[in-house]
C-alpha atoms as an extended CHARMM CRD file, in Angstrom:
* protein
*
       248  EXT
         1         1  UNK       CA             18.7060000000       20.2660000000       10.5680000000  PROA      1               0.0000000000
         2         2  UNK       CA             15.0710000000       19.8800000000       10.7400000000  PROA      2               0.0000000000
         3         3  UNK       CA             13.1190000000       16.5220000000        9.8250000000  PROA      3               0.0000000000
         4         4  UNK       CA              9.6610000000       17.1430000000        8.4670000000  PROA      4               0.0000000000
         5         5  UNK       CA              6.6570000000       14.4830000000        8.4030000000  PROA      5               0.0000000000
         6         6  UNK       CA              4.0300000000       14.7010000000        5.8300000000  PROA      6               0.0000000000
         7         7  UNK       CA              0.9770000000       12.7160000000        5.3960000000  PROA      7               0.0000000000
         8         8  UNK       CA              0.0500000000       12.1330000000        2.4820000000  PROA      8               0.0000000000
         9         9  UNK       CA             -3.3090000000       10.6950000000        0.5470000000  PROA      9               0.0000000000
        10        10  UNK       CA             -2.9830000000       10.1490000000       -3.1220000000  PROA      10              0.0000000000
        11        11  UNK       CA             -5.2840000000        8.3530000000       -5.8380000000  PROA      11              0.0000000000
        12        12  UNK       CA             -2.2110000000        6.0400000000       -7.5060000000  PROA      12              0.0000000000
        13        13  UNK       CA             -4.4750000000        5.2620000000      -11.0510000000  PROA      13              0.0000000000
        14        14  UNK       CA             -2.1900000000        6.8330000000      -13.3090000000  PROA      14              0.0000000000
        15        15  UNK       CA              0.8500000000        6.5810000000      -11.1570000000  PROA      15              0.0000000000
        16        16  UNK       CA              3.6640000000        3.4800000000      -11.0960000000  PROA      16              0.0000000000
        17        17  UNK       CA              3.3950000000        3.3030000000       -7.5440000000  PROA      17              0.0000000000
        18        18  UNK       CA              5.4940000000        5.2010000000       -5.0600000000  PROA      18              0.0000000000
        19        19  UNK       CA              9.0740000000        5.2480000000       -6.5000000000  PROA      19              0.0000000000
        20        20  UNK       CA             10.4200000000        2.8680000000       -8.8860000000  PROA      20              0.0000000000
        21        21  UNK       CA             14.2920000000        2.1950000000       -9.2080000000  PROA      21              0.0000000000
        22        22  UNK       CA             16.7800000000        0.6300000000      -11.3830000000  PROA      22              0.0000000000
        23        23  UNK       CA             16.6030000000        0.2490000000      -14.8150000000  PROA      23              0.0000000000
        24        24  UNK       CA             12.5780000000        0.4220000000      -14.5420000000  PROA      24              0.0000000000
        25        25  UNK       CA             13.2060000000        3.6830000000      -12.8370000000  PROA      25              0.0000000000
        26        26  UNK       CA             10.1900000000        6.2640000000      -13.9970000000  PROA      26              0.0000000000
        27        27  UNK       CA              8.9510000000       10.0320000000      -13.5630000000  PROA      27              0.0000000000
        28        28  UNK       CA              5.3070000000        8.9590000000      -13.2380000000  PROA      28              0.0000000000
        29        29  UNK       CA              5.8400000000        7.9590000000       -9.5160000000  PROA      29              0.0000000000
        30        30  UNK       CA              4.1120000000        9.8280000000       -6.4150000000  PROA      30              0.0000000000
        31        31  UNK       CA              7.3190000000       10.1650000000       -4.8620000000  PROA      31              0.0000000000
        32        32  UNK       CA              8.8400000000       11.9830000000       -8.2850000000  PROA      32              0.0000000000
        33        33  UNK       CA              5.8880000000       14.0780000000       -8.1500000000  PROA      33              0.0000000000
        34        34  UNK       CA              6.8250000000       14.6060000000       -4.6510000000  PROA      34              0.0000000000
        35        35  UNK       CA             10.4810000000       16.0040000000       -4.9040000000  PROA      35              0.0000000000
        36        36  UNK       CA             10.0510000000       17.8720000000       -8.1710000000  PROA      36              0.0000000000
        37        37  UNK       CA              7.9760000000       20.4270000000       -5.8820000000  PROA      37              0.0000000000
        38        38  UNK       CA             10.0160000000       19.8960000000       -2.7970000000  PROA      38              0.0000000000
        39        39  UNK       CA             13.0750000000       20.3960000000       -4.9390000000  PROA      39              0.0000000000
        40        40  UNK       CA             11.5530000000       24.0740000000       -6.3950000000  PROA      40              0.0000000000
        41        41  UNK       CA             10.5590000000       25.4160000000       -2.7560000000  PROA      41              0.0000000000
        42        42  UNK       CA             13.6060000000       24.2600000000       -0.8850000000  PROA      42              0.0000000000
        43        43  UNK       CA             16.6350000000       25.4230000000       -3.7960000000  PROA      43              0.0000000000
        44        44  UNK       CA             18.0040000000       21.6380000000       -3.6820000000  PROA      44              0.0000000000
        45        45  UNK       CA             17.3790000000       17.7770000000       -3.7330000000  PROA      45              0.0000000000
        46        46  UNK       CA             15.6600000000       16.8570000000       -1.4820000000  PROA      46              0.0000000000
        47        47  UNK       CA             16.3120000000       13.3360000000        0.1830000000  PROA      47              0.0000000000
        48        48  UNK       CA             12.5730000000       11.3480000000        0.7570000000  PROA      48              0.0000000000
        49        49  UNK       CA             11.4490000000        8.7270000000        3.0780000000  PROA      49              0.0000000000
        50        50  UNK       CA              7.9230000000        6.4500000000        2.8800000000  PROA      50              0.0000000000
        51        51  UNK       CA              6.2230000000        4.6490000000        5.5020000000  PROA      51              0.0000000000
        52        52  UNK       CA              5.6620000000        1.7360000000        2.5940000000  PROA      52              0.0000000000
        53        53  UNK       CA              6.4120000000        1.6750000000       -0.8030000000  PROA      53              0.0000000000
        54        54  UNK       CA              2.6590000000        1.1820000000       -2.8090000000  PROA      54              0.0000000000
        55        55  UNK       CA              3.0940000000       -0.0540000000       -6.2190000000  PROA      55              0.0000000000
        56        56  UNK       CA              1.6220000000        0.7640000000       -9.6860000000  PROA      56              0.0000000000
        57        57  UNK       CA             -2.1820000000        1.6410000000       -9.2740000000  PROA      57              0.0000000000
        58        58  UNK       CA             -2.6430000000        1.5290000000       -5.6950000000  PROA      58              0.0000000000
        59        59  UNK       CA             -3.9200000000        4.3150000000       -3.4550000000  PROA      59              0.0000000000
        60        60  UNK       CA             -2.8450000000        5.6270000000       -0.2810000000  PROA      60              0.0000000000
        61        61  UNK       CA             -4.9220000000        7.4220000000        2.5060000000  PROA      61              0.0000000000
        62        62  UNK       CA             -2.6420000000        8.3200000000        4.5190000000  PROA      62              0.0000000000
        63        63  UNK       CA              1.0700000000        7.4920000000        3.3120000000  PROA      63              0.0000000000
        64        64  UNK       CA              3.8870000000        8.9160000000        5.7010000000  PROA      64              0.0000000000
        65        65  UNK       CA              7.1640000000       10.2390000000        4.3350000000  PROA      65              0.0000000000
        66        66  UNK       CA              9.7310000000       12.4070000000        5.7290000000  PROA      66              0.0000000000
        67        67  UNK       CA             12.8470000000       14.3980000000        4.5760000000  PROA      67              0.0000000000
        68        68  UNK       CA             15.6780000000       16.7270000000        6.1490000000  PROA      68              0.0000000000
        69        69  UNK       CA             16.0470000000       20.3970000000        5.4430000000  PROA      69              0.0000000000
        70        70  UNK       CA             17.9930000000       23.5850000000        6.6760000000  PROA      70              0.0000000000
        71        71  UNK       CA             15.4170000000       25.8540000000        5.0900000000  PROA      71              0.0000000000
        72        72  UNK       CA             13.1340000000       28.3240000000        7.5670000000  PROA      72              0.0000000000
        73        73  UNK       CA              9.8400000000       27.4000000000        6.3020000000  PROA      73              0.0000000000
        74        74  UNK       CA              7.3100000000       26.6660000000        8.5880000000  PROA      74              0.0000000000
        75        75  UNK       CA              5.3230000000       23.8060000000        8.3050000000  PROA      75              0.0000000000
        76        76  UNK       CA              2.3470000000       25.5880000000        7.1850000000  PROA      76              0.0000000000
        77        77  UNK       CA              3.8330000000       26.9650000000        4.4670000000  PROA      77              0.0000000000
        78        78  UNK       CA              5.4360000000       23.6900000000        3.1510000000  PROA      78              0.0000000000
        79        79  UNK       CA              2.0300000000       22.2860000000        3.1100000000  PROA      79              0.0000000000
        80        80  UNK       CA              0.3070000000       25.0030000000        1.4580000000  PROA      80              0.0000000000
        81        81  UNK       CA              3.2360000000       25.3500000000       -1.1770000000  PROA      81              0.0000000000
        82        82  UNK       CA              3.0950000000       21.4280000000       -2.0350000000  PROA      82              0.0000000000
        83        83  UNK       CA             -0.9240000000       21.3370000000       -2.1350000000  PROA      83              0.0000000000
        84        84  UNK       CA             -0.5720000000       24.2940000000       -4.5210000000  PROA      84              0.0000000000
        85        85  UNK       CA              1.8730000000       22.6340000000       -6.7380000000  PROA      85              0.0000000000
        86        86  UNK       CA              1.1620000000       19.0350000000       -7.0440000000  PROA      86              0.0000000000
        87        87  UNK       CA             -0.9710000000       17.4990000000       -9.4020000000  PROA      87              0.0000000000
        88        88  UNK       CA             -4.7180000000       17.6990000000       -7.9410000000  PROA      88              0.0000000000
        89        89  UNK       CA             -4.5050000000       13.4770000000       -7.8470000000  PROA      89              0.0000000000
        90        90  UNK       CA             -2.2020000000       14.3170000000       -4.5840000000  PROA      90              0.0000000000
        91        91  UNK       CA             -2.1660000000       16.0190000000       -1.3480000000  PROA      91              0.0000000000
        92        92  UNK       CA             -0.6060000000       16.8650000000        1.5380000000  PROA      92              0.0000000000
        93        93  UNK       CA             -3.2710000000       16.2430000000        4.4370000000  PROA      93              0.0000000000
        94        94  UNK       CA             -0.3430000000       17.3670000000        7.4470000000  PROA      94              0.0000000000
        95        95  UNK       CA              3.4720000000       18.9690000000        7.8440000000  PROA      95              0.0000000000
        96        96  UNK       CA              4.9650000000       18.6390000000       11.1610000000  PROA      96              0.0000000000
        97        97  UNK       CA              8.3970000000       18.8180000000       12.8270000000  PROA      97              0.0000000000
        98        98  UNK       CA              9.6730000000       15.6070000000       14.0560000000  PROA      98              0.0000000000
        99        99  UNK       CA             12.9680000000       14.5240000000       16.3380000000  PROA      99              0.0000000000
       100       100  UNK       CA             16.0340000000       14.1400000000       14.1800000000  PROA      100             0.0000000000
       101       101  UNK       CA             15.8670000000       10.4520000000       14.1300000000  PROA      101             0.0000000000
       102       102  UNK       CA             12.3140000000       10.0090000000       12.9640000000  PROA      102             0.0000000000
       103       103  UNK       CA             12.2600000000        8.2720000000        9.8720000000  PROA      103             0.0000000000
       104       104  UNK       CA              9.2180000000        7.1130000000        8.0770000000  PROA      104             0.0000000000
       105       105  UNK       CA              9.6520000000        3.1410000000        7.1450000000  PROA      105             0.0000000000
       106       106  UNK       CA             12.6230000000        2.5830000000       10.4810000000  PROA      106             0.0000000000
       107       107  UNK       CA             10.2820000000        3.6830000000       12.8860000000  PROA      107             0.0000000000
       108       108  UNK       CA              6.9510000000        2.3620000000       11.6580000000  PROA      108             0.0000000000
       109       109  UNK       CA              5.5680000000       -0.5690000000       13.8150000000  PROA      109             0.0000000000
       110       110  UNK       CA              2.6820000000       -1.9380000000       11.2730000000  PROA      110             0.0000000000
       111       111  UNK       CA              1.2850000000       -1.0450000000        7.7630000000  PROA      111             0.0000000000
       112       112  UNK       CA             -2.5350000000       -1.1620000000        7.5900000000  PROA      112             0.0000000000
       113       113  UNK       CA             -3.9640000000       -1.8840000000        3.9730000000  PROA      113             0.0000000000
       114       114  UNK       CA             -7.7850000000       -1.7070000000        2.9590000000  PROA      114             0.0000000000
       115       115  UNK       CA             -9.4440000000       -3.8010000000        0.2710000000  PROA      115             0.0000000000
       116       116  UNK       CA            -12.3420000000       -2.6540000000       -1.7760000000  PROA      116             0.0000000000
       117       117  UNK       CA            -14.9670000000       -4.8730000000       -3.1680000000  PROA      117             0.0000000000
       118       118  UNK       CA            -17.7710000000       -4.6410000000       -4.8580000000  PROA      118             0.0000000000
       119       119  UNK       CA            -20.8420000000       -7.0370000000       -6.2060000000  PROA      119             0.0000000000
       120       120  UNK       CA            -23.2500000000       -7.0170000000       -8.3800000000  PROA      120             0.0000000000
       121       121  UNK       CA            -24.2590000000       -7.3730000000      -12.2420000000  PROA      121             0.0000000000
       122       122  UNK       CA            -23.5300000000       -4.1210000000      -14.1980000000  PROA      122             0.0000000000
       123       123  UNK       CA            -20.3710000000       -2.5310000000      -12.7780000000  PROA      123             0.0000000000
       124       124  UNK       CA            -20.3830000000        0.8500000000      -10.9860000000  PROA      124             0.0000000000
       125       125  UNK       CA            -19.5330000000        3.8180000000      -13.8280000000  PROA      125             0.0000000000
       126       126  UNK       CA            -18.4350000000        6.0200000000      -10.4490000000  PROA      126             0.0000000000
       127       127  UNK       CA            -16.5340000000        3.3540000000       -8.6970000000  PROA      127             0.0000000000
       128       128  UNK       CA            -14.6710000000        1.5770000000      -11.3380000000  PROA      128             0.0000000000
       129       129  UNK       CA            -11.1150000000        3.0560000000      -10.4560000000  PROA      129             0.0000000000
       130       130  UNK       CA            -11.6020000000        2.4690000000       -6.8090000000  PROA      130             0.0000000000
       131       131  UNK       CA            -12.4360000000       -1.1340000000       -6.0120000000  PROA      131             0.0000000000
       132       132  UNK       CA            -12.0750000000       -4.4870000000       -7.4460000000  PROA      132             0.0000000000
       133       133  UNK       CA            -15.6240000000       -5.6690000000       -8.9830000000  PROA      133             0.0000000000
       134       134  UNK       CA            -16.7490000000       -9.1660000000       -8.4680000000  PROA      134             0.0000000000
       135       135  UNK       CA            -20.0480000000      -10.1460000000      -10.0850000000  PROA      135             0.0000000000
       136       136  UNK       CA            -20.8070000000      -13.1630000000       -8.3590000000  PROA      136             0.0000000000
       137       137  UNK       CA            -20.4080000000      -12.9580000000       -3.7950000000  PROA      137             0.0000000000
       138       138  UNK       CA            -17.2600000000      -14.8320000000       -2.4440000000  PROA      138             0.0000000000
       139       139  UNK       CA            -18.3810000000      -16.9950000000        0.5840000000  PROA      139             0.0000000000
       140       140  UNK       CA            -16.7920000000      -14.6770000000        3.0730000000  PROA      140             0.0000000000
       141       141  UNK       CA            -17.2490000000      -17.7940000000        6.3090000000  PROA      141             0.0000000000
       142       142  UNK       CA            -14.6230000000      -19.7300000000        3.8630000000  PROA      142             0.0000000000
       143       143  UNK       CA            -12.3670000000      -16.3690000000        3.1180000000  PROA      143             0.0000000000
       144       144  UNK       CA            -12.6290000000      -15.7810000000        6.5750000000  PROA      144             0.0000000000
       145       145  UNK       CA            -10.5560000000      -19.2810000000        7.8970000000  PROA      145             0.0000000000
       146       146  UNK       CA             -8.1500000000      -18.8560000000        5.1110000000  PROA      146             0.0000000000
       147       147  UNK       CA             -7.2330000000      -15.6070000000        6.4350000000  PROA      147             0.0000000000
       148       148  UNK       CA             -6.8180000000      -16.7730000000        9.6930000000  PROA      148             0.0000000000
       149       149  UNK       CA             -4.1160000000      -19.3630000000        8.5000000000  PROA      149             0.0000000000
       150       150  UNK       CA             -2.3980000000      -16.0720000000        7.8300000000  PROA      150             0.0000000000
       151       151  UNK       CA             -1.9190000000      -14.4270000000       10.7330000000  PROA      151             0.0000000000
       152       152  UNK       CA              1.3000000000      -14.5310000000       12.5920000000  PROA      152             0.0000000000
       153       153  UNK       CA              4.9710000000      -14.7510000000       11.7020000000  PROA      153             0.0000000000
       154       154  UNK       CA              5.0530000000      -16.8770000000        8.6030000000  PROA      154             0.0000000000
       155       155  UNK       CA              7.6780000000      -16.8130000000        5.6780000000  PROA      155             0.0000000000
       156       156  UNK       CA              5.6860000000      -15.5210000000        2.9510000000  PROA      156             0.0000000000
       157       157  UNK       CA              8.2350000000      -16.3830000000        0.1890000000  PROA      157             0.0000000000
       158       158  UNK       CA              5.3400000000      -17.7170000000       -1.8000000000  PROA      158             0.0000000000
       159       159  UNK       CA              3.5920000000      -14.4890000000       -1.4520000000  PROA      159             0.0000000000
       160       160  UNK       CA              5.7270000000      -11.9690000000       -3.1190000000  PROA      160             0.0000000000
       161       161  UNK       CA              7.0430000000      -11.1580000000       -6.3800000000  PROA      161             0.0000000000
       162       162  UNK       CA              9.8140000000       -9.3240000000       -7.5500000000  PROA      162             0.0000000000
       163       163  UNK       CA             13.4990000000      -10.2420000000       -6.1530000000  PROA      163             0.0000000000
       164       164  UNK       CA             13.7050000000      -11.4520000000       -2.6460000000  PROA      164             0.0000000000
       165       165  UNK       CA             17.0800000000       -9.5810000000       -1.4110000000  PROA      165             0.0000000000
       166       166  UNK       CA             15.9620000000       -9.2890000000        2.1680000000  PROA      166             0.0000000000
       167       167  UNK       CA             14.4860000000      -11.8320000000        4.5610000000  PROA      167             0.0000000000
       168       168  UNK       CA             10.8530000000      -13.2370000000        3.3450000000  PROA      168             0.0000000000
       169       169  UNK       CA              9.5130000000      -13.6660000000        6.9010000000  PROA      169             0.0000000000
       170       170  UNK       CA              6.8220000000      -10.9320000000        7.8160000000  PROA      170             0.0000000000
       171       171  UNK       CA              4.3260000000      -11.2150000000       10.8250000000  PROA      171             0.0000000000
       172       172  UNK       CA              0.5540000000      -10.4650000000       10.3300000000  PROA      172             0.0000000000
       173       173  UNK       CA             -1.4160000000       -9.1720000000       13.0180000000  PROA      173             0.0000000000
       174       174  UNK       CA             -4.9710000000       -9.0490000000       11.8900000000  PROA      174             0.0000000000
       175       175  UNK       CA             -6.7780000000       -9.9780000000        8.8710000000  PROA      175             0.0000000000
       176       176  UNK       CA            -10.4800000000       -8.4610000000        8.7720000000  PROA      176             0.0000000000
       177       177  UNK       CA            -13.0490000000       -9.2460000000        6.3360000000  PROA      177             0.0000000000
       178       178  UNK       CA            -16.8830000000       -7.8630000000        6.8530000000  PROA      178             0.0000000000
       179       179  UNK       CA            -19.3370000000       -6.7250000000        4.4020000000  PROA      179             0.0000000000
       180       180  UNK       CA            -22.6220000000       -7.6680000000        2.7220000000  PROA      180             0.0000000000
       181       181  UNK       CA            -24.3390000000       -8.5650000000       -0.7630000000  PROA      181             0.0000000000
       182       182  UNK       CA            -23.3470000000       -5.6890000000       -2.0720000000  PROA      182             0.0000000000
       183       183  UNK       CA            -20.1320000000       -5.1000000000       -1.1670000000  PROA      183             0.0000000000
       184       184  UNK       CA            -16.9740000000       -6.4940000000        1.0870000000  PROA      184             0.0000000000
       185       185  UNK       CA            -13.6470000000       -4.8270000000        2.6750000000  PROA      185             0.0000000000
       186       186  UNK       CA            -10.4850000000       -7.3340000000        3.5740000000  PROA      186             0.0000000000
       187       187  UNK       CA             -8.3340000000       -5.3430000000        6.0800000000  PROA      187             0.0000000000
       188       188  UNK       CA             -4.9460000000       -6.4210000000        6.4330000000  PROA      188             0.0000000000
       189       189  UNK       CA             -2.5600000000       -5.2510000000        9.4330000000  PROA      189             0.0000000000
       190       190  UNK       CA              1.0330000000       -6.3490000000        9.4820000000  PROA      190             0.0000000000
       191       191  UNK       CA              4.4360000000       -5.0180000000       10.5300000000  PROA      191             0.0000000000
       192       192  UNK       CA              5.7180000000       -4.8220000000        6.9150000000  PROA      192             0.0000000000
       193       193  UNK       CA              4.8350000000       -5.9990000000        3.4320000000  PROA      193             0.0000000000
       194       194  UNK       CA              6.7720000000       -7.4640000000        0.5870000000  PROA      194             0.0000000000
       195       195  UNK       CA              6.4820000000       -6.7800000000       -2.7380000000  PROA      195             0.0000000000
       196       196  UNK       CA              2.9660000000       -7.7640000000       -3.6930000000  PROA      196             0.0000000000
       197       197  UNK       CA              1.7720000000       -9.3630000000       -0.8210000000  PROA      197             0.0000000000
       198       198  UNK       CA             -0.8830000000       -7.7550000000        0.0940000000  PROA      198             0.0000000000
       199       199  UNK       CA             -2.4040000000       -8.2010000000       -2.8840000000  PROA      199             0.0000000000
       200       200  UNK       CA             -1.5180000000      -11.8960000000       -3.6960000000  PROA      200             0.0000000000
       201       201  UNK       CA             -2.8020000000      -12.5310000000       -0.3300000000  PROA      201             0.0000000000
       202       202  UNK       CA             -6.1010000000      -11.1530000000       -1.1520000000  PROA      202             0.0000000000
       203       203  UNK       CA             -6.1950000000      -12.6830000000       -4.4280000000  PROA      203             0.0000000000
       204       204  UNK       CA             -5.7170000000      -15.8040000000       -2.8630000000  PROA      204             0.0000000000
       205       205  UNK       CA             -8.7170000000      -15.3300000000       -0.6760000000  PROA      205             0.0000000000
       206       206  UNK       CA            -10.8360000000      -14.4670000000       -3.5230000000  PROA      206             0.0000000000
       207       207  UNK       CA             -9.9430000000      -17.3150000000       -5.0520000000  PROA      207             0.0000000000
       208       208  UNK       CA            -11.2310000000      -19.4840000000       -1.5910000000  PROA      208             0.0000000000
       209       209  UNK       CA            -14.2750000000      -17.4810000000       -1.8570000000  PROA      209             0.0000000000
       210       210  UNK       CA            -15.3710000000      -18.5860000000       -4.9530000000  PROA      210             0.0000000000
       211       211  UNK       CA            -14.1730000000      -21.8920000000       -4.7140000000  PROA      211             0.0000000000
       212       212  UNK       CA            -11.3830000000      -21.6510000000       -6.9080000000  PROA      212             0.0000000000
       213       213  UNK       CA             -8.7010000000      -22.6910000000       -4.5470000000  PROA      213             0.0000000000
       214       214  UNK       CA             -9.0250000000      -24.9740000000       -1.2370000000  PROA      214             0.0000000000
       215       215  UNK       CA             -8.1560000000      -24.3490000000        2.0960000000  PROA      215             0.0000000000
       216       216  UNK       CA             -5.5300000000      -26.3180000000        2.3710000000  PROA      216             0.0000000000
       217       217  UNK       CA             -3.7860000000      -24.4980000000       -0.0520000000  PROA      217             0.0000000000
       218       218  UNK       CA             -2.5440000000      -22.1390000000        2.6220000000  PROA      218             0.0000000000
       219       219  UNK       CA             -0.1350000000      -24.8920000000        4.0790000000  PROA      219             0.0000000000
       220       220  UNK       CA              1.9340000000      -24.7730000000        0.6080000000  PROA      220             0.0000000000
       221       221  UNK       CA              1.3720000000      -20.9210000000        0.5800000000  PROA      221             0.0000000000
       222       222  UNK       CA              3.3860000000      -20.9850000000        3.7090000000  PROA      222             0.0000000000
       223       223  UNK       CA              5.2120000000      -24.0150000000        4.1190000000  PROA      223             0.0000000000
       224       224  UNK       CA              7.0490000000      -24.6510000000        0.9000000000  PROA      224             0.0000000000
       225       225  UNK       CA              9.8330000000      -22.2050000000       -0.9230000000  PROA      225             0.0000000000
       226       226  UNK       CA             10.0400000000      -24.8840000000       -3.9460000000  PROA      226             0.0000000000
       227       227  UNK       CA              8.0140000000      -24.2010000000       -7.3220000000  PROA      227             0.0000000000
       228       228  UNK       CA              4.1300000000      -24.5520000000       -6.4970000000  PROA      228             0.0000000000
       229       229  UNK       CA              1.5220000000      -26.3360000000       -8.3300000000  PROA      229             0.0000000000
       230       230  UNK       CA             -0.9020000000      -23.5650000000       -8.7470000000  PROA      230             0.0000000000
       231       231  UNK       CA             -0.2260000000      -19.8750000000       -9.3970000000  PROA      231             0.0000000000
       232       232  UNK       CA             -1.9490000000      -16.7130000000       -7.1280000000  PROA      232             0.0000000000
       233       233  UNK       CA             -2.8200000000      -14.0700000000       -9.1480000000  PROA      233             0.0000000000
       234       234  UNK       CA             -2.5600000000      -10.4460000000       -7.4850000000  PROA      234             0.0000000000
       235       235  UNK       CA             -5.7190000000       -8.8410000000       -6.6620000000  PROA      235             0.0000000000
       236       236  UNK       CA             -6.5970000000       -5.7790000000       -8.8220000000  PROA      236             0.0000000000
       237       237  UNK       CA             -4.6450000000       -2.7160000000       -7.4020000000  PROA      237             0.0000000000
       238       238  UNK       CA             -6.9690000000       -0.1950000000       -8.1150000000  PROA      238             0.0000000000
       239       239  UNK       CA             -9.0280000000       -1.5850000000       -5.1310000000  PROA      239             0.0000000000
       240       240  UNK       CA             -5.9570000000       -1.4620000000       -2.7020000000  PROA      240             0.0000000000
       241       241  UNK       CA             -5.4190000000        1.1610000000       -0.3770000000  PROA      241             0.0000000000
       242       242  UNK       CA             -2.7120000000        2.0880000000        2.0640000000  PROA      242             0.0000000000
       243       243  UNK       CA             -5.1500000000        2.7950000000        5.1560000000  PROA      243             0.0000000000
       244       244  UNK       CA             -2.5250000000        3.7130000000        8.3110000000  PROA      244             0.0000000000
       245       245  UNK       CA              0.8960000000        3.6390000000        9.4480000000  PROA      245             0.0000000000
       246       246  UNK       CA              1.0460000000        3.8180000000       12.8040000000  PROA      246             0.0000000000
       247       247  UNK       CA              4.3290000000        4.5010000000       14.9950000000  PROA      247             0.0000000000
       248       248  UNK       CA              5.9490000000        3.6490000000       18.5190000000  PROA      248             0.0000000000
């Protein structure tokens, strides 16, 4: 049995992120895009992996997902066939053979997500699905210390929506934010996500940035798993982008 990798970049706008399950379950998903193709070139189901699950409306440069399969294709031709059949909002940048026990989320060692902003008065026409649009600058010194508060192993039960059936403690390993008057990217490395976080973390630094929330608001953040005082609201997902994935 063969396992195949694929990297793959998509623009998530009109999609409900990767997969959706349950009762919420839904066609419009990258990863039913995904198998209805895989599904016509191999003669069966096909069984798929992801590096991370993105939700609704966020992009991916380079997702990584993998599946098992008998058939004789090569690699090259699996690529070519999915490229040619997917909508044009997805492709499939690489196909390669991996070892029998690769598998795309076990095996990943960090998740690597890139935030776009951009500033100024009249909102770009070209950029509008891409990045979050802020019309006044967020001190980036202030977001800057907040986001140091969040590196390391923290429980981020405060940062996450959704239900919590697995453990809420995640470790961060870098936090970067640079940019300039016109426009600012928040980098976020860690060695998994929940639901959300990346982008109530990021909404939360917006919020220090333009002095909407203090920085001593990261101790509750982090400290407390009772009701809070304040609510974080989720940073646009249409600025969010799954950057990396990177492997042992």
């Amino acid at each position: 049995m063969r396992n195949i990798k694929l990297t793959i970049e998509y623009d998530g706008s009109r999609y409900q992120g990767w997969q959706r399950l349950g009762k919420n379950e839904s066609g419009q998903t990258i990863h039913q895009k995904l198998s209805e193709v895989l599904e016509k070139l191999m003669g069966k189901p096909v069984e798929i992996n992801c590096g991370h699950r993105t939700e609704t409306g966020v992009h991916a440069y380079a997702q990584v997902a993998n599946f098992k399969t008998d058939a004789a294709h090569s690699c090259r031709e699996i690529k070519q066939y999915l490229n040619r059949y997917l909508p044009m909002d997805i492709a499939v940048l690489s196909a390669e053979d991996m070892p029998e026990r690769f598998h795309a989320s076990l095996n990943a060692v960090s998740r690597t997500y890139t935030y776009h902003i951009l500033i100024g008065d009249v909102p770009s026409v070209f950029d509008r699905k891409y990045a979050y649009y802020a019309f006044q600058k967020p001190d980036i010194t202030l977001m800057k210390q907040a986001a140091a508060c969040f590196v390391g192993k923290h429980d981020f039960f405060n940062l996450s929506s959704g239900k919590k059936k697995k453990g809420t403690e995640k470790e961060i390993y870098e936090i970067d934010i640079y940019g300039n008057s016109s426009e600012i990217l928040i980098t976020i490395c860690a060695n998994d996500f929940l639901h959300n976080m990346a982008r109530l973390i990021i909404g939360f630094l917006l919020d220090v940035g333009l002095g909407k929330r203090k920085l001593e608001d990261v101790n509750l953040l982090l400290n407390s798993t009772s009701t809070l005082e304040f609510t974080v609201i989720p940073a646009d997902p249409k600025g969010l982008f799954l950057q990396e994935i990177t492997y042992k």
